[in-house]
mmCIF file of C-alpha atoms in Angstrom:
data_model
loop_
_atom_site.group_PDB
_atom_site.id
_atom_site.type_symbol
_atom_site.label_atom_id
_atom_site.label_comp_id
_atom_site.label_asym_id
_atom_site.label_seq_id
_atom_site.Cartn_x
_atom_site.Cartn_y
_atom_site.Cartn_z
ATOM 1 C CA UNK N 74 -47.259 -1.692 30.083
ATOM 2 C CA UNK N 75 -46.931 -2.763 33.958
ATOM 3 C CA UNK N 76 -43.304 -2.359 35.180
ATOM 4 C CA UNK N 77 -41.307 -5.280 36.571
ATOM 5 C CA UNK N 78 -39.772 -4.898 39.982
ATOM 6 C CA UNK N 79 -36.133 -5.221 40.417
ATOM 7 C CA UNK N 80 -36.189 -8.425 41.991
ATOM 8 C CA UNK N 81 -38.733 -10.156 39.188
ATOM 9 C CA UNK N 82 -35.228 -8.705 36.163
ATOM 10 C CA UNK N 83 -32.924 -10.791 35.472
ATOM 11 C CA UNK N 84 -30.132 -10.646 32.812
ATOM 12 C CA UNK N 85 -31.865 -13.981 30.947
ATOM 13 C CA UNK N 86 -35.287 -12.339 31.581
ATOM 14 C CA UNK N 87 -34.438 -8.801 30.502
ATOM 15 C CA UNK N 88 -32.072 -10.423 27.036
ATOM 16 C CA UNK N 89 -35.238 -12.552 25.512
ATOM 17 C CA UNK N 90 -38.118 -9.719 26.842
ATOM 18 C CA UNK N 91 -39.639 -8.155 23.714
ATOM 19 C CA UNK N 92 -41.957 -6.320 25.748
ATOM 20 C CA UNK N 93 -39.730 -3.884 27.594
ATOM 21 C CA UNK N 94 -38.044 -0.885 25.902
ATOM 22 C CA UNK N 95 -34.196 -0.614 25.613
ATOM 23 C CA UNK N 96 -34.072 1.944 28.240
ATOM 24 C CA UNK N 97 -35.027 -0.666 30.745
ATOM 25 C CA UNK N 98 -33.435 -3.493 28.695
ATOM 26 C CA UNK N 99 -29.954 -1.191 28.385
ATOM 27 C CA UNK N 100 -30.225 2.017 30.275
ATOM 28 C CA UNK N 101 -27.204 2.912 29.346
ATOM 29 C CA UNK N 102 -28.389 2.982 25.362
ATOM 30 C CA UNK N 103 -31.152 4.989 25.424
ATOM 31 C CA UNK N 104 -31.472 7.837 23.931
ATOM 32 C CA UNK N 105 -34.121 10.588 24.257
ATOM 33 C CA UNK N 106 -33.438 11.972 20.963
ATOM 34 C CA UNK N 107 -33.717 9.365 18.792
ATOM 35 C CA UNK N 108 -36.695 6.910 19.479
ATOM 36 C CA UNK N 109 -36.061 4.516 15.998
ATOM 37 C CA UNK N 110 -31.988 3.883 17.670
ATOM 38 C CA UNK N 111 -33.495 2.610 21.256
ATOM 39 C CA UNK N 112 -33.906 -0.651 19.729
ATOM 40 C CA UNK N 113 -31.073 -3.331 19.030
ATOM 41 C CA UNK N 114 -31.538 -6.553 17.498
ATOM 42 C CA UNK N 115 -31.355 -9.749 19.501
ATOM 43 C CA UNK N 116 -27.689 -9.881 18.676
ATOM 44 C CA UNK N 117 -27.126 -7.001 19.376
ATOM 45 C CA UNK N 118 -27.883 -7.126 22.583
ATOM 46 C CA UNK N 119 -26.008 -10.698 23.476
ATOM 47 C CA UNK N 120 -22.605 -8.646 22.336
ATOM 48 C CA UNK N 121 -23.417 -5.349 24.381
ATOM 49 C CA UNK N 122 -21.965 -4.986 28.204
ATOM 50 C CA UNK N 123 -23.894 -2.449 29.773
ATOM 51 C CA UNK N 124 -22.788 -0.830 33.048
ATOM 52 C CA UNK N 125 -24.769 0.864 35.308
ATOM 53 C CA UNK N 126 -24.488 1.215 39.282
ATOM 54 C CA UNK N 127 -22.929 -2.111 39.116
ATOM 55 C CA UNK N 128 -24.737 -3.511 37.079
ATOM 56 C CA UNK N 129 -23.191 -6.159 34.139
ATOM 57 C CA UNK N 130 -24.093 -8.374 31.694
ATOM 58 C CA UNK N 131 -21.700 -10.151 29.187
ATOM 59 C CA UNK N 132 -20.988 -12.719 26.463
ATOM 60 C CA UNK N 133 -18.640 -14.387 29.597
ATOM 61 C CA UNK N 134 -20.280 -13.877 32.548
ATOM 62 C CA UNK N 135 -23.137 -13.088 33.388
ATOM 63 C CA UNK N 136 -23.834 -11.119 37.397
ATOM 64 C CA UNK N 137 -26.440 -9.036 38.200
ATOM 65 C CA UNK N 138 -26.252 -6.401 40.938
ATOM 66 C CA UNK N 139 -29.013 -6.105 43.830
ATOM 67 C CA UNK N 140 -29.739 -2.888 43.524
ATOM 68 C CA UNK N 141 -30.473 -1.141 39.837
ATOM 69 C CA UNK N 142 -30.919 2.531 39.797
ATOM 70 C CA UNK N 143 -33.032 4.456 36.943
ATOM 71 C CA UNK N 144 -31.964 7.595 35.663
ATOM 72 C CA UNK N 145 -34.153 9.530 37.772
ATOM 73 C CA UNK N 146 -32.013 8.142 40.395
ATOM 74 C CA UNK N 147 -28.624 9.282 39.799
ATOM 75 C CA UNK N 148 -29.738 12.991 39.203
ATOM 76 C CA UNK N 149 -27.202 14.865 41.773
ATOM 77 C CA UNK N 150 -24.320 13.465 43.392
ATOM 78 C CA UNK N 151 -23.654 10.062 43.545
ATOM 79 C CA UNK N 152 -22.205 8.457 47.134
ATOM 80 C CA UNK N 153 -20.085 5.493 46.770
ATOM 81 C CA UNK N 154 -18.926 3.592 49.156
ATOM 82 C CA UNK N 155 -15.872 0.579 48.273
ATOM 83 C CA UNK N 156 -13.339 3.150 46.865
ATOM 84 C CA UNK N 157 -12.059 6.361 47.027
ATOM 85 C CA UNK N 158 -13.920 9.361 44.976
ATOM 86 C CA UNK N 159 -12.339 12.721 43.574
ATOM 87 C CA UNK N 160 -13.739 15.897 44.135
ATOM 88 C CA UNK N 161 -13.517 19.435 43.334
ATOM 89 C CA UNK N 162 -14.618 22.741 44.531
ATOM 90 C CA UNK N 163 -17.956 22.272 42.946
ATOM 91 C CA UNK N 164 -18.871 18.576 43.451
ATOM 92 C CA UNK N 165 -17.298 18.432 47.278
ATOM 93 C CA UNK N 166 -20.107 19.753 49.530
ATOM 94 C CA UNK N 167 -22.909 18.191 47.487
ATOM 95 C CA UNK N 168 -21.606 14.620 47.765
ATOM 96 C CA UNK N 169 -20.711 15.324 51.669
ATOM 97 C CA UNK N 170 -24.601 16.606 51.695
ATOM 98 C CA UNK N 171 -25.911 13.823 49.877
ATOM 99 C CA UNK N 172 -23.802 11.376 52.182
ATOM 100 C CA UNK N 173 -26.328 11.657 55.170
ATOM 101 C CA UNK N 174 -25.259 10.575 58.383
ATOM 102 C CA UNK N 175 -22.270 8.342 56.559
ATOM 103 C CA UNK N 176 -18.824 9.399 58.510
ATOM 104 C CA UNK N 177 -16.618 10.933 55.077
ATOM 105 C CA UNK N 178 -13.149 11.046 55.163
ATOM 106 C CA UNK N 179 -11.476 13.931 52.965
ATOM 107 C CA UNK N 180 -7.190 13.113 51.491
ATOM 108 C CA UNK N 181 -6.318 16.634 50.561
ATOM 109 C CA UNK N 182 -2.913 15.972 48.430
ATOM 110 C CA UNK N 183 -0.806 17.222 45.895
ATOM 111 C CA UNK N 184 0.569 15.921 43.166
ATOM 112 C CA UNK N 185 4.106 16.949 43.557
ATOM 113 C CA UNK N 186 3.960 15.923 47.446
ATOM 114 C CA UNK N 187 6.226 12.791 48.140
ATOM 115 C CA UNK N 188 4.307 11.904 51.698
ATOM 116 C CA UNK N 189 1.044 11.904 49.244
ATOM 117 C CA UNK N 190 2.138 9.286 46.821
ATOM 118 C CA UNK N 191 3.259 6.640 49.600
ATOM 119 C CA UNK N 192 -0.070 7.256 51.484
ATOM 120 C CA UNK N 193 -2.577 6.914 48.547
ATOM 121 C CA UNK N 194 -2.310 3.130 48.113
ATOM 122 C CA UNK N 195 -3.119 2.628 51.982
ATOM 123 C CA UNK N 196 -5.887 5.248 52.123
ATOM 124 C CA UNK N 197 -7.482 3.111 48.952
ATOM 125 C CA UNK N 198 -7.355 -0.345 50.929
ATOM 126 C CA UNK N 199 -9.593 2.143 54.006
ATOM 127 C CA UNK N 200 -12.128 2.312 51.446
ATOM 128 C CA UNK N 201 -12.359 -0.880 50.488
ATOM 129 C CA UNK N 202 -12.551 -2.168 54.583
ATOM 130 C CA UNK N 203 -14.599 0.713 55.766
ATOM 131 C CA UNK N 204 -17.525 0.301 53.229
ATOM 132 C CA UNK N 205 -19.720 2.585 56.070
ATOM 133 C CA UNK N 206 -17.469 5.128 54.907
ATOM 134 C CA UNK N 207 -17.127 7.299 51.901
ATOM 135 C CA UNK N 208 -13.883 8.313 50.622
ATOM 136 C CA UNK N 209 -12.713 11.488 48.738
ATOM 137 C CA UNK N 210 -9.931 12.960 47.620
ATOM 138 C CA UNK N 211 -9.022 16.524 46.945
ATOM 139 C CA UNK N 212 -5.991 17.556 44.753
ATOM 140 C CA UNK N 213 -5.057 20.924 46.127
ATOM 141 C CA UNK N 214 -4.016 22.547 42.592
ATOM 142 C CA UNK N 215 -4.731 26.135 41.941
ATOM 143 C CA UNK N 216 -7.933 25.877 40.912
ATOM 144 C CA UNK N 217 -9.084 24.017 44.089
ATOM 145 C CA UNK N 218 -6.424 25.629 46.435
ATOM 146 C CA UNK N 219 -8.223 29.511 46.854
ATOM 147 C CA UNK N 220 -11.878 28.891 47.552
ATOM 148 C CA UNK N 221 -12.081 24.754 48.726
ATOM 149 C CA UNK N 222 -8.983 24.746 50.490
ATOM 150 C CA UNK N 223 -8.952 27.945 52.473
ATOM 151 C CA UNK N 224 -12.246 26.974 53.770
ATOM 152 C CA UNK N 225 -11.108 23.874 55.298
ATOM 153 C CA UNK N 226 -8.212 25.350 56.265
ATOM 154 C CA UNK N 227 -5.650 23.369 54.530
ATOM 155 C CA UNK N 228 -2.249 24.221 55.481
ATOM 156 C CA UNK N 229 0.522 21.101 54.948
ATOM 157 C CA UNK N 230 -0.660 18.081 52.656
ATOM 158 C CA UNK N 231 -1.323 15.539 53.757
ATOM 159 C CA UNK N 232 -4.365 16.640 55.061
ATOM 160 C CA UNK N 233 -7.310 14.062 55.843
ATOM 161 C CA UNK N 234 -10.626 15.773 57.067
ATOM 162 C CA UNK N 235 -13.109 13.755 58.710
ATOM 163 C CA UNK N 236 -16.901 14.611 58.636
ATOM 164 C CA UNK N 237 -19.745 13.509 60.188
ATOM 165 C CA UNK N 238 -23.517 15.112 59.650
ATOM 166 C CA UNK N 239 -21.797 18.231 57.150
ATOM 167 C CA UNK N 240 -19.254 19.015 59.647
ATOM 168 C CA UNK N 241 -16.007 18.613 60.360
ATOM 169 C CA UNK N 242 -15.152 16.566 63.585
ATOM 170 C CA UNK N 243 -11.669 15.459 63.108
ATOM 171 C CA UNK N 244 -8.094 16.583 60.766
ATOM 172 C CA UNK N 245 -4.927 14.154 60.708
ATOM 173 C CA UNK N 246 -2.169 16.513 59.241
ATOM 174 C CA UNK N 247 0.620 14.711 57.675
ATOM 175 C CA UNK N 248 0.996 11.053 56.083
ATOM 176 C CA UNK N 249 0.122 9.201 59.783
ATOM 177 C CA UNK N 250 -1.749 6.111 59.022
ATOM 178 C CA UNK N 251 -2.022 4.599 61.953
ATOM 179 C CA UNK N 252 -3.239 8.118 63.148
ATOM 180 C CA UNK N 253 -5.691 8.584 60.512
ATOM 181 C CA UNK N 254 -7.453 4.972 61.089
ATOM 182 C CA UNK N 255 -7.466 5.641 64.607
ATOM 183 C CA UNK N 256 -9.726 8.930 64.120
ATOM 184 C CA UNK N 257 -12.229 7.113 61.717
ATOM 185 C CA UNK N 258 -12.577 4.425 64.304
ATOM 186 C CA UNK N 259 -13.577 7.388 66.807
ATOM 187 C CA UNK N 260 -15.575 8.781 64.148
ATOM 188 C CA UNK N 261 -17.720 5.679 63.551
ATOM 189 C CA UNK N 262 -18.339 4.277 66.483
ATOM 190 C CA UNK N 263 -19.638 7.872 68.149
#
């Protein structure tokens, strides 16, 4: 069976093919264990919304995304750009890593900490303007605190870490916005 390029799929085109398996029709379905359940009934498939890297198709309305990534894609960390990501001590460095040259901006926070709350809403409108930029966000709990924190050298929260190319370039301590755009302005344009 030849494969279709993203550009030639459609959410009509993929619905009424009867050629291409459900793992193309509905990533999202398929399942490797079972080869008799990868196949749904045209019905079926009108009432399913399937999801994937932006991806959507519904009874409503139906958009298609530009981009459609197989599952051999999203092996590893995923970057995403348009809103703000948390991370942990395990998944931090391999998203910053997988990043690239992308500037990444780090909110180390607390859950208990006041200055934290009243900053979150404004740091998740930066993602949405910045979409060079990735956002993350690192709640400094125990379990993150010892080996994550100490090696950034967290010391108040507030903390926002700026990277660029696995390293860190820039730190705005405390809940400064205007300080804190200022330094990913720097950040980008060098």
């Amino acid at each position: 069976m030849a494969l279709q390029t993203a550009a030639a799929l459609s959410p009509r085109s993929i619905s009424s093919s009867k050629t291409l398996p459900c793992a193309a029709k509905h990533p999202i379905i398929y399942s490797s264990t079972s080869s008799s359940s990868c196949f749904l009934s045209q019905s079926q498939r009108k009432n399913v919304a399937v999801g994937l890297s932006g991806v959507t198709t519904s009874k409503r309305k139906r958009a298609w995304a530009s981009t459609v990534k197989s599952s051999l894609d999203t092996v590893g960390p995923t970057v995403n750009v348009g809103q703000v990501t948390a991370v942990d001590k395990d998944t931090f460095w391999p998203i910053v890593k997988a990043a690239g040259d992308k500037t990444v901006v780090l909110d180390m926070y607390t859950q208990w900490c006041g200055p934290c709350k009243v900053i979150a809403p404004k740091y998740q409108e930066l993602s949405k303007k910045y979409l060079d930029v990735v956002f993350l966000k690192l709640d400094c709990n125990q379990e993150n605190k010892q080996p994550l924190a100490k090696e950034l050298g967290i010391r108040v929260v507030p903390t926002f870490k700026i990277l660029k190319d696995n390293q860190v370039v820039k730190e705005v301590k405390g809940a400064k916005f205007d300080d804190l755009v200022a330094a990913i302005d720097v950040v980008r344009s060098s």
